[in-house]
Amino acid sequence: MALLVQSSTPVRTFEDYDEGVHSVAVFPDGGRMVSASYRETLRMYDLKTGVVLKKMEGHCESVWGLAVSRDGKLIASGDQRGEIIAWHGGTSESITQVIKAHFHGVTSLDFSPDGTVLATGSSDETTKLWNTQTWQMQGNPIHCCSTVRCIRYSPSGEILAIATCRNIQIYDAGTRHCIANLAGRTSYVYNFSLAWTLDSTRLLSGASQSDPSIWEWDTSTWKVSDSWIGHTSAVFAIAIHPAGALVASASGDNDVRLWRLSDRQTIAIFHSSNHAMCVTFSRDGKHIISGGRDNKISEWAVPEDALLEDSPKSKARDSSSEILPITATVRSACISGDLSTAEELLTQEIGADSIGIKPSLLGYISKGIALCGKRQIQDAMKAFDFAFVQVMVLLFTYFLLHYGFQAIALFNANEHKEAIQRVQKLAVDFPDIDPLACRVVEVYLHVQLGTISSDGLCYNEAAEHFAVAVNASAAFRNSAIHLMYEELVVLFGWDLETLWQIANRQLCLALVRAGKLAEALESYRSMMDASNETTKASLRAWFSALK
């Protein structure tokens, strides 16, 4: 098992507080962060410099809830008196008067994915929906019959989950029909936090100290599919990594934990000096940002190994799918050819350093359209030039497949040395083009070379090849590479799903046959330490069969 990363030293702190930090949110452009503390003031930060851009005043009591719309245009905050304020996402100025939303404190807020509705939950046991154009309440309040602790829209916006002290209530966001009431925990356990996985197939919930595990709900059945064990006190907040495969949680045990979604294992623990109350990820996914009763915001580095594991096929293989984080209205206008509408909407977003353009084809084309609308022709031409570069990146991706398949063909023609060299050269010459794919091909070829050497009774040579494969495959042992590289499975019949296990098993076997029993035992122990319970059972059965 990879070593558990533990740290008490954040890479950076924001310490402009004399009270605990209750909420924190990062803007879609990745350049700014807004926070709410037990005081009445919100703070807007420049994440690059760490400077407070603005102190946002208007509340008269502690701010308990905070939300930023998906497009970054709106901020909403709610306080202990039951009042909410809406703020302009660009200027940080209030755009409404103080709205008396609830009879008691506002505990949680969330915008619908399209930004047209704000949901607010309160200790007055109601959830209310607000039109973000008129800031009038839509329909009647949802009576939850218990204090509302957290509310979260599903990624599609079709479902609204409400965590109360008594249960978790699931509603159709359109009809407000209650789909399910999720109980399961004992009556003296309060629900505190919620988070949806990106594909909406799972809902994670955290609760009070009486049951500090994270529960994972299957949204097809609304049954608990698993519980995540690790925290020893209340789980106040849960966040999903932008790429979807990692989870962060903040707890009253003073720890922020980083989990792997695939096997529910903790891979890093970040220690603070007091309760961790809130947590989120930076937009690039490289950092965790947390706040709590230590009166500061801390920024923690996500371990590089975890980031490599969190590279899904859509990220590693299809760069064209990473587009400008724009609204559905803008995207529809671009697709339909209504460039005047797209130009107008994009122009509104393109103030200095305010637009979070990802390095992608559609992103730069959209930027070029907006710049033309502002008559910034030279800058627009540069944006279109960058779009051309993205086309070249796509061509290089196809080149990777071509080059990798050449190496495989050479190997199948018994040109083993040249095949390995070709893959290694590709990784060196083009380091930015899916290095994981090169690693997978290289590992598979070394496993095959080890097998050939074993068949020829050259066990020392076989062990060398298997050792190379084991070391190289450590980077993706928990990744679904059989899904990421289906071409290799379909075209060549490779078993990528168990590639890491095969490399480790064959290394143990080769070492035993080479008479290196101590090394074989060490290899077996390392393999078991790095395995989850399911894999361990499989390995024990394999080992028993060898006796």
Coordinates of C-alpha atoms in Angstrom, one line a residue:
M1 CA 0.0 0.0 0.0
A2 CA 1.3 3.5 -0.8
L3 CA 2.4 5.3 2.3
L4 CA -0.3 7.4 3.9
V5 CA 0.6 11.1 3.5
Q6 CA 0.3 13.1 6.7
S7 CA 1.0 16.8 7.2
S8 CA 0.6 19.5 9.8
T9 CA 2.2 22.2 7.6
P10 CA 0.0 23.7 4.9
V11 CA 1.7 25.2 1.8
R12 CA 0.0 28.5 2.6
T13 CA -2.4 30.1 5.1
F14 CA -4.8 33.0 5.1
E15 CA -4.9 34.4 8.6
D16 CA -6.9 37.6 8.5
Y17 CA -9.4 36.3 11.0
D18 CA -10.1 36.6 14.7
E19 CA -13.0 34.1 14.6
G20 CA -13.5 30.7 13.1
V21 CA -14.0 30.2 9.3
H22 CA -17.3 28.6 8.6
S23 CA -17.4 28.5 4.7
V24 CA -15.1 28.8 1.8
A25 CA -15.8 28.7 -2.0
V26 CA -13.4 29.0 -5.0
F27 CA -14.6 30.7 -8.2
P28 CA -14.9 28.9 -11.5
D29 CA -12.0 31.0 -12.9
G30 CA -9.8 29.5 -10.2
G31 CA -8.3 33.0 -9.4
R32 CA -10.5 34.0 -6.5
M33 CA -11.9 32.7 -3.3
V34 CA -14.6 33.9 -1.0
S35 CA -14.9 33.0 2.7
A36 CA -17.4 33.5 5.6
S37 CA -16.5 33.5 9.2
Y38 CA -18.3 33.7 12.5
R39 CA -18.1 37.4 12.2
E40 CA -20.5 39.4 9.9
T41 CA -17.9 40.0 7.1
L42 CA -17.1 38.0 4.0
R43 CA -13.7 38.2 2.4
M44 CA -12.8 38.0 -1.2
Y45 CA -9.2 36.8 -1.9
D46 CA -6.9 36.8 -4.9
L47 CA -5.7 33.2 -4.8
K48 CA -2.5 33.9 -6.7
T49 CA -1.2 36.6 -4.4
G50 CA -3.2 35.8 -1.2
V51 CA -4.3 39.4 -1.0
V52 CA -7.7 40.3 0.4
L53 CA -9.4 42.0 -2.6
K54 CA -12.5 43.2 -0.6
K55 CA -14.2 42.8 2.7
M56 CA -17.9 42.4 2.0
E57 CA -20.1 44.0 4.7
G58 CA -23.8 43.9 5.1
H59 CA -24.7 41.2 7.6
C60 CA -25.4 42.0 11.2
E61 CA -24.7 38.5 12.6
S62 CA -22.4 35.5 12.0
V63 CA -22.4 34.3 8.4
W64 CA -23.3 30.6 8.5
G65 CA -23.8 29.8 4.8
L66 CA -22.1 30.7 1.5
A67 CA -22.5 29.7 -2.1
V68 CA -21.1 30.8 -5.5
S69 CA -23.1 30.1 -8.7
R70 CA -21.5 27.7 -11.2
D71 CA -20.7 30.6 -13.7
G72 CA -19.3 32.7 -10.9
K73 CA -21.6 35.6 -11.5
L74 CA -23.5 35.4 -8.2
I75 CA -22.6 35.0 -4.5
A76 CA -25.1 34.3 -1.8
S77 CA -24.6 34.4 2.0
G78 CA -26.9 33.6 4.9
D79 CA -26.5 34.5 8.6
Q80 CA -27.6 33.6 12.1
R81 CA -30.6 36.0 11.9
G82 CA -32.1 34.2 8.9
E83 CA -31.1 36.9 6.5
I84 CA -29.5 36.5 3.1
I85 CA -27.6 38.8 0.8
A86 CA -26.9 38.4 -2.9
W87 CA -23.6 39.7 -4.3
H88 CA -22.2 40.4 -7.7
G89 CA -19.6 37.8 -8.5
G90 CA -17.4 40.2 -10.4
T91 CA -17.4 43.3 -8.2
S92 CA -18.2 41.7 -4.9
E93 CA -20.9 44.4 -4.3
S94 CA -24.3 43.5 -2.9
I95 CA -27.0 43.5 -5.5
T96 CA -29.9 43.1 -3.1
Q97 CA -30.9 44.6 0.2
V98 CA -30.8 42.3 3.2
I99 CA -33.6 39.7 2.6
K100 CA -35.3 38.2 5.6
A101 CA -35.4 34.7 4.3
H102 CA -36.1 32.6 7.5
F103 CA -37.3 33.0 11.0
H104 CA -34.1 31.4 12.3
G105 CA -30.5 31.1 11.1
V106 CA -29.6 30.2 7.5
T107 CA -27.4 27.1 7.8
S108 CA -26.8 26.2 4.1
L109 CA -27.2 27.6 0.6
D110 CA -26.8 26.2 -2.9
F111 CA -27.4 27.5 -6.4
S112 CA -29.0 25.4 -9.1
P113 CA -26.5 24.4 -11.8
D114 CA -28.0 27.0 -14.2
G115 CA -27.9 29.7 -11.6
T116 CA -31.6 30.6 -11.8
V117 CA -32.6 29.4 -8.4
L118 CA -31.0 29.7 -4.9
A119 CA -32.0 27.1 -2.3
T120 CA -31.7 28.1 1.4
G121 CA -32.0 25.9 4.4
S122 CA -32.6 26.9 8.0
S123 CA -32.8 25.9 11.6
D124 CA -36.5 27.0 11.3
E125 CA -36.9 23.5 9.7
T126 CA -37.7 24.8 6.2
T127 CA -36.0 25.0 2.8
K128 CA -36.9 27.8 0.4
L129 CA -36.2 28.4 -3.3
W130 CA -35.5 31.9 -4.6
N131 CA -35.6 33.3 -8.1
T132 CA -32.2 34.8 -8.8
Q133 CA -33.7 37.4 -11.2
T134 CA -36.3 38.8 -8.9
W135 CA -35.1 37.5 -5.5
Q136 CA -38.6 36.5 -4.7
M137 CA -39.4 33.1 -3.1
Q138 CA -40.7 30.5 -5.6
G139 CA -43.7 28.6 -4.4
N140 CA -44.2 27.5 -0.8
P141 CA -41.4 26.5 1.7
I142 CA -40.5 22.9 1.9
H143 CA -41.2 21.8 5.5
C144 CA -38.5 19.4 6.5
C145 CA -39.7 18.8 10.1
S146 CA -36.2 19.1 11.5
T147 CA -33.3 21.6 11.4
V148 CA -31.8 21.8 7.9
R149 CA -28.0 21.3 8.0
C150 CA -27.0 21.0 4.3
I151 CA -28.6 21.3 0.9
R152 CA -27.1 20.3 -2.4
Y153 CA -28.4 20.2 -6.0
S154 CA -27.3 17.2 -8.0
P155 CA -24.9 18.0 -10.9
S156 CA -27.8 17.9 -13.4
G157 CA -30.0 20.1 -11.2
E158 CA -32.8 17.6 -11.3
I159 CA -32.6 16.5 -7.7
L160 CA -32.3 18.5 -4.4
A161 CA -30.9 16.7 -1.4
I162 CA -31.6 18.1 2.0
A163 CA -29.7 16.9 5.1
T164 CA -31.6 17.5 8.4
C165 CA -30.9 16.4 11.9
R166 CA -33.4 13.6 11.5
N167 CA -32.8 12.3 8.0
I168 CA -31.8 13.1 4.4
Q169 CA -34.7 14.1 2.2
I170 CA -34.5 13.8 -1.6
Y171 CA -36.7 16.0 -3.8
D172 CA -37.5 16.4 -7.4
A173 CA -36.2 19.9 -7.9
G174 CA -38.9 20.7 -10.5
T175 CA -42.0 19.3 -8.9
R176 CA -40.8 19.4 -5.3
H177 CA -42.1 15.9 -4.9
C178 CA -40.3 14.0 -2.2
I179 CA -38.6 11.0 -3.8
A180 CA -37.0 9.4 -0.8
N181 CA -36.3 9.8 2.9
L182 CA -32.9 8.4 3.8
A183 CA -32.6 7.3 7.4
G184 CA -30.4 4.5 8.6
R185 CA -28.4 6.3 11.2
T186 CA -29.6 6.2 14.8
S187 CA -32.0 8.9 16.1
Y188 CA -29.2 10.6 18.1
V189 CA -27.0 11.1 15.1
Y190 CA -27.3 14.4 13.2
N191 CA -26.5 14.8 9.5
F192 CA -24.2 17.6 8.7
S193 CA -22.8 17.4 5.2
L194 CA -23.6 16.3 1.6
A195 CA -21.8 15.9 -1.7
W196 CA -22.8 14.4 -5.0
T197 CA -20.3 12.5 -7.2
L198 CA -19.9 14.0 -10.6
D199 CA -21.9 11.3 -12.3
S200 CA -24.8 11.6 -9.7
T201 CA -24.7 7.9 -9.1
R202 CA -23.6 8.4 -5.5
L203 CA -24.5 10.8 -2.7
L204 CA -22.1 11.1 0.2
S205 CA -23.2 12.2 3.7
G206 CA -21.4 13.1 6.9
A207 CA -22.8 13.2 10.4
S208 CA -22.2 14.1 14.0
Q209 CA -19.7 12.6 16.5
S210 CA -21.9 9.7 17.4
D211 CA -21.3 8.2 14.0
P212 CA -18.4 10.0 12.3
S213 CA -18.3 7.7 9.2
I214 CA -19.1 9.0 5.7
W215 CA -22.1 7.2 4.2
E216 CA -22.3 6.4 0.5
W217 CA -25.8 6.2 -0.9
D218 CA -26.6 4.5 -4.2
T219 CA -28.9 6.9 -6.0
S220 CA -30.5 4.2 -8.1
T221 CA -31.9 2.5 -4.9
W222 CA -31.3 5.2 -2.3
K223 CA -29.7 2.5 -0.1
V224 CA -26.4 2.8 1.7
S225 CA -23.8 1.0 -0.4
D226 CA -20.8 1.6 1.9
S227 CA -19.5 3.6 4.8
W228 CA -16.1 5.3 4.9
I229 CA -14.2 4.8 8.2
G230 CA -11.5 7.2 9.4
H231 CA -12.8 10.3 11.1
T232 CA -13.3 10.2 14.9
S233 CA -15.6 13.2 15.2
A234 CA -18.3 15.0 13.3
V235 CA -17.9 15.3 9.5
F236 CA -18.8 18.9 8.8
A237 CA -18.0 19.2 5.1
I238 CA -17.4 17.0 2.0
A239 CA -16.0 18.1 -1.3
I240 CA -15.5 16.2 -4.6
H241 CA -12.3 16.7 -6.7
P242 CA -12.9 18.5 -10.0
A243 CA -11.8 15.4 -11.9
G244 CA -14.2 13.3 -9.8
A245 CA -12.0 10.5 -8.3
L246 CA -10.9 12.1 -5.1
V247 CA -12.9 13.3 -2.0
A248 CA -12.0 15.6 0.8
S249 CA -13.7 15.8 4.2
A250 CA -13.4 18.2 7.1
S251 CA -14.0 17.0 10.7
G252 CA -14.3 18.0 14.3
D253 CA -11.3 15.7 14.9
N254 CA -9.2 18.6 13.5
D255 CA -8.3 16.6 10.4
V256 CA -8.9 17.1 6.7
R257 CA -8.9 13.7 5.0
L258 CA -8.3 13.0 1.3
W259 CA -10.0 9.8 0.1
R260 CA -9.9 7.8 -3.1
L261 CA -13.5 7.4 -4.3
S262 CA -12.9 4.0 -6.0
D263 CA -12.0 2.1 -2.8
R264 CA -13.0 4.5 0.0
Q265 CA -9.4 4.6 1.3
T266 CA -7.8 7.5 3.0
I267 CA -4.6 8.5 1.1
A268 CA -3.7 11.7 3.0
I269 CA -4.5 13.4 6.3
F270 CA -3.9 17.1 7.0
H271 CA -3.9 18.1 10.6
S272 CA -5.0 21.4 11.9
S273 CA -5.0 22.7 15.5
N274 CA -8.8 22.9 15.9
H275 CA -12.0 21.8 14.3
A276 CA -12.0 21.7 10.5
M277 CA -15.3 23.2 9.4
C278 CA -15.2 23.6 5.6
V279 CA -13.3 22.2 2.7
T280 CA -13.1 22.6 -1.1
F281 CA -10.6 22.0 -3.9
S282 CA -8.8 24.5 -6.0
R283 CA -10.1 24.6 -9.6
D284 CA -7.0 22.8 -11.0
G285 CA -7.4 20.1 -8.3
K286 CA -3.9 20.5 -7.1
H287 CA -4.8 21.9 -3.7
I288 CA -7.3 21.4 -0.9
I289 CA -8.5 24.5 0.9
S290 CA -9.9 24.2 4.4
G291 CA -11.1 26.5 7.2
G292 CA -12.1 26.1 10.8
R293 CA -11.9 27.1 14.4
D294 CA -8.2 27.7 14.2
N295 CA -9.2 31.1 12.8
K296 CA -7.5 30.7 9.4
I297 CA -7.8 29.2 5.9
S298 CA -5.2 26.5 5.1
E299 CA -4.1 25.4 1.6
W300 CA -2.8 21.8 1.4
A301 CA -1.0 20.2 -1.6
V302 CA -2.8 17.1 -3.0
P303 CA -0.1 14.3 -3.3
E304 CA 1.2 14.0 -6.9
D305 CA 0.5 10.2 -6.9
A306 CA -3.2 10.9 -6.1
L307 CA -3.4 13.4 -9.0
L308 CA -2.0 10.8 -11.4
E309 CA -4.6 8.3 -10.2
D310 CA -7.3 11.0 -10.7
S311 CA -6.7 11.3 -14.4
P312 CA -9.8 9.8 -16.1
K313 CA -10.0 9.0 -19.8
S314 CA -11.9 12.2 -20.6
K315 CA -9.0 14.2 -19.1
A316 CA -6.0 12.2 -20.3
R317 CA -7.3 11.3 -23.8
D318 CA -9.8 13.8 -25.0
S319 CA -8.5 17.3 -24.5
S320 CA -11.2 18.6 -26.8
S321 CA -13.8 17.9 -24.1
E322 CA -12.3 20.4 -21.7
I323 CA -14.1 23.6 -22.6
L324 CA -14.5 27.1 -21.3
P325 CA -16.7 26.9 -18.2
I326 CA -19.5 28.9 -19.7
T327 CA -23.2 28.8 -19.1
A328 CA -25.6 26.6 -21.1
T329 CA -27.0 29.8 -22.8
V330 CA -23.6 30.7 -24.2
R331 CA -22.8 27.2 -25.2
S332 CA -26.1 26.8 -27.0
A333 CA -25.5 30.1 -28.8
C334 CA -22.1 29.0 -30.0
I335 CA -23.4 25.6 -31.2
S336 CA -26.4 27.1 -33.0
G337 CA -24.3 29.7 -34.7
D338 CA -26.0 32.7 -32.9
L339 CA -22.6 34.4 -32.6
S340 CA -24.0 37.8 -31.8
T341 CA -25.6 36.4 -28.6
A342 CA -22.5 34.5 -27.8
E343 CA -20.4 37.6 -28.4
E344 CA -22.6 39.7 -26.1
L345 CA -22.6 37.2 -23.2
L346 CA -18.9 36.4 -23.5
T347 CA -18.0 40.0 -23.6
Q348 CA -19.7 40.5 -20.3
E349 CA -17.3 38.0 -18.8
I350 CA -14.1 39.0 -20.3
G351 CA -12.8 41.7 -17.9
A352 CA -9.2 41.8 -17.1
D353 CA -8.1 38.4 -15.7
S354 CA -11.7 37.5 -14.9
I355 CA -12.4 34.8 -17.5
G356 CA -11.1 31.3 -16.7
I357 CA -10.2 30.1 -20.2
K358 CA -9.0 26.5 -20.1
P359 CA -6.4 25.6 -22.8
S360 CA -8.9 24.1 -25.2
L361 CA -10.1 24.5 -28.7
L362 CA -13.6 25.7 -27.9
G363 CA -12.3 27.9 -25.1
Y364 CA -10.0 29.9 -27.2
I365 CA -12.5 30.2 -30.1
S366 CA -15.0 31.5 -27.6
K367 CA -12.5 34.0 -26.3
G368 CA -11.7 35.1 -29.8
I369 CA -15.4 35.8 -30.5
A370 CA -15.7 37.8 -27.3
L371 CA -12.6 39.8 -28.0
C372 CA -13.8 40.7 -31.5
G373 CA -16.9 42.0 -29.9
K374 CA -14.7 44.4 -27.8
R375 CA -12.8 45.4 -31.0
Q376 CA -9.6 43.9 -29.6
I377 CA -8.7 42.4 -32.9
Q378 CA -5.0 41.6 -32.2
D379 CA -5.9 39.7 -29.0
A380 CA -8.7 37.9 -30.8
M381 CA -6.2 36.8 -33.5
K382 CA -4.0 35.4 -30.8
A383 CA -6.9 33.5 -29.3
F384 CA -7.6 31.9 -32.7
D385 CA -3.9 31.1 -33.0
F386 CA -4.1 29.3 -29.7
A387 CA -7.1 27.4 -31.0
F388 CA -4.9 26.1 -33.8
V389 CA -2.4 24.9 -31.3
Q390 CA -5.1 22.9 -29.7
V391 CA -5.9 21.2 -33.0
M392 CA -2.2 20.3 -33.1
V393 CA -2.4 18.8 -29.6
L394 CA -5.3 16.6 -30.8
L395 CA -3.2 15.5 -33.8
F396 CA -0.4 14.6 -31.4
T397 CA -2.8 12.5 -29.4
Y398 CA -3.7 10.5 -32.5
F399 CA 0.1 10.4 -33.2
L400 CA 0.5 8.7 -29.8
L401 CA -1.8 6.0 -30.7
H402 CA -0.1 5.5 -34.1
Y403 CA 3.4 5.5 -32.5
G404 CA 2.3 3.2 -29.6
F405 CA 0.7 0.7 -32.0
Q406 CA 3.9 0.7 -34.0
A407 CA 5.8 -0.4 -30.9
I408 CA 3.3 -3.1 -30.2
A409 CA 3.6 -4.4 -33.8
L410 CA 7.4 -4.4 -33.5
F411 CA 7.1 -6.4 -30.3
N412 CA 4.8 -8.9 -31.9
A413 CA 7.3 -9.3 -34.6
N414 CA 9.9 -10.3 -32.0
E415 CA 11.7 -6.9 -32.3
H416 CA 11.5 -6.6 -28.5
K417 CA 14.4 -4.2 -27.8
E418 CA 13.3 -1.8 -30.5
A419 CA 9.7 -1.8 -29.3
I420 CA 10.7 -0.9 -25.8
Q421 CA 13.0 1.9 -27.1
R422 CA 10.3 3.3 -29.3
V423 CA 7.9 3.7 -26.3
Q424 CA 10.6 5.2 -24.1
K425 CA 11.5 7.6 -26.9
L426 CA 7.9 8.7 -27.3
A427 CA 7.7 9.4 -23.5
V428 CA 10.8 11.5 -23.6
D429 CA 10.2 13.4 -26.9
F430 CA 6.5 14.2 -26.1
P431 CA 6.2 14.4 -22.2
D432 CA 2.9 16.3 -22.3
I433 CA 1.0 13.8 -24.4
D434 CA -0.6 11.3 -22.1
P435 CA 2.5 9.8 -20.3
L436 CA 0.2 7.3 -18.6
A437 CA -0.5 5.6 -21.9
C438 CA 3.2 5.2 -22.6
R439 CA 3.6 3.8 -19.1
V440 CA 0.8 1.2 -19.6
V441 CA 2.3 0.0 -22.9
E442 CA 5.8 -0.2 -21.4
V443 CA 4.5 -2.2 -18.4
Y444 CA 2.6 -4.6 -20.6
L445 CA 5.6 -5.2 -22.9
H446 CA 7.9 -5.9 -19.9
V447 CA 5.4 -8.4 -18.5
Q448 CA 5.5 -10.2 -21.9
L449 CA 9.3 -10.1 -21.9
G450 CA 9.3 -11.5 -18.4
T451 CA 7.0 -14.3 -19.5
I452 CA 9.2 -15.1 -22.5
S453 CA 12.2 -15.3 -20.2
S454 CA 10.4 -17.5 -17.7
D455 CA 9.4 -19.9 -20.5
G456 CA 13.0 -20.1 -21.4
L457 CA 14.0 -20.9 -17.8
C458 CA 15.9 -17.6 -17.5
Y459 CA 14.3 -16.7 -14.1
N460 CA 16.8 -13.9 -13.1
E461 CA 16.2 -12.1 -16.4
A462 CA 12.4 -12.7 -16.0
A463 CA 12.5 -11.2 -12.5
E464 CA 14.3 -8.1 -13.8
H465 CA 11.5 -7.5 -16.4
F466 CA 8.7 -8.1 -13.9
A467 CA 10.4 -5.8 -11.4
V468 CA 10.4 -3.0 -14.0
A469 CA 6.7 -3.6 -14.7
V470 CA 5.8 -3.6 -11.0
N471 CA 7.6 -0.3 -10.3
A472 CA 6.2 1.4 -13.4
S473 CA 2.6 0.1 -12.8
A474 CA 2.5 1.5 -9.2
A475 CA 1.4 4.8 -10.7
F476 CA -1.9 3.4 -12.1
R477 CA -2.7 0.4 -9.9
N478 CA -5.9 2.0 -8.7
S479 CA -6.9 3.5 -12.1
A480 CA -9.4 2.0 -14.4
I481 CA -6.9 1.7 -17.3
H482 CA -8.9 -1.0 -19.0
L483 CA -11.6 1.7 -19.6
M484 CA -9.2 4.5 -20.3
Y485 CA -7.4 2.5 -23.1
E486 CA -10.1 0.4 -24.6
E487 CA -8.3 0.4 -27.9
L488 CA -5.5 -1.8 -26.5
V489 CA -8.1 -4.2 -25.0
V490 CA -10.1 -4.5 -28.2
L491 CA -7.3 -4.5 -30.7
F492 CA -4.8 -6.7 -28.9
G493 CA -6.8 -8.5 -26.3
W494 CA -4.8 -7.2 -23.4
D495 CA -6.0 -7.8 -19.9
L496 CA -5.4 -4.3 -18.4
E497 CA -7.8 -4.7 -15.5
T498 CA -5.4 -7.1 -13.7
L499 CA -2.1 -5.9 -15.2
W500 CA -0.7 -4.7 -11.9
Q501 CA -1.7 -7.9 -10.1
I502 CA -0.2 -10.0 -12.9
A503 CA 3.1 -8.2 -12.8
N504 CA 3.4 -8.6 -9.1
R505 CA 2.4 -12.3 -9.1
Q506 CA 4.9 -13.1 -11.9
L507 CA 7.7 -11.2 -10.0
C508 CA 7.1 -13.4 -6.9
L509 CA 7.0 -16.5 -9.0
A510 CA 10.2 -15.7 -10.9
L511 CA 12.1 -14.8 -7.7
V512 CA 11.0 -18.2 -6.1
R513 CA 12.2 -20.1 -9.2
A514 CA 15.4 -18.1 -9.2
G515 CA 16.0 -19.3 -5.6
K516 CA 15.7 -15.8 -4.2
L517 CA 13.2 -16.7 -1.5
A518 CA 13.8 -13.7 0.8
E519 CA 13.2 -11.3 -2.1
A520 CA 10.1 -13.2 -3.1
L521 CA 8.7 -12.9 0.4
E522 CA 9.4 -9.2 0.5
S523 CA 7.8 -8.8 -2.9
Y524 CA 4.7 -10.7 -1.7
R525 CA 4.4 -8.6 1.4
S526 CA 4.7 -5.4 -0.6
M527 CA 2.0 -6.6 -3.0
M528 CA -0.4 -7.4 -0.1
D529 CA 0.3 -4.1 1.6
A530 CA -0.7 -2.3 -1.6
S531 CA -3.9 -4.2 -2.2
N532 CA -7.5 -3.7 -1.1
E533 CA -9.4 -6.5 0.7
T534 CA -10.8 -7.9 -2.6
T535 CA -7.4 -8.1 -4.2
K536 CA -5.9 -9.6 -1.0
A537 CA -8.4 -12.4 -1.1
S538 CA -7.5 -13.2 -4.7
L539 CA -3.8 -13.1 -4.0
R540 CA -4.1 -15.4 -1.0
A541 CA -6.0 -17.9 -3.1
W542 CA -3.3 -17.7 -5.8
F543 CA -0.5 -18.1 -3.2
S544 CA -2.3 -21.1 -1.6
A545 CA -2.5 -22.8 -5.0
L546 CA 1.2 -22.5 -5.4
K547 CA 2.0 -24.5 -2.3

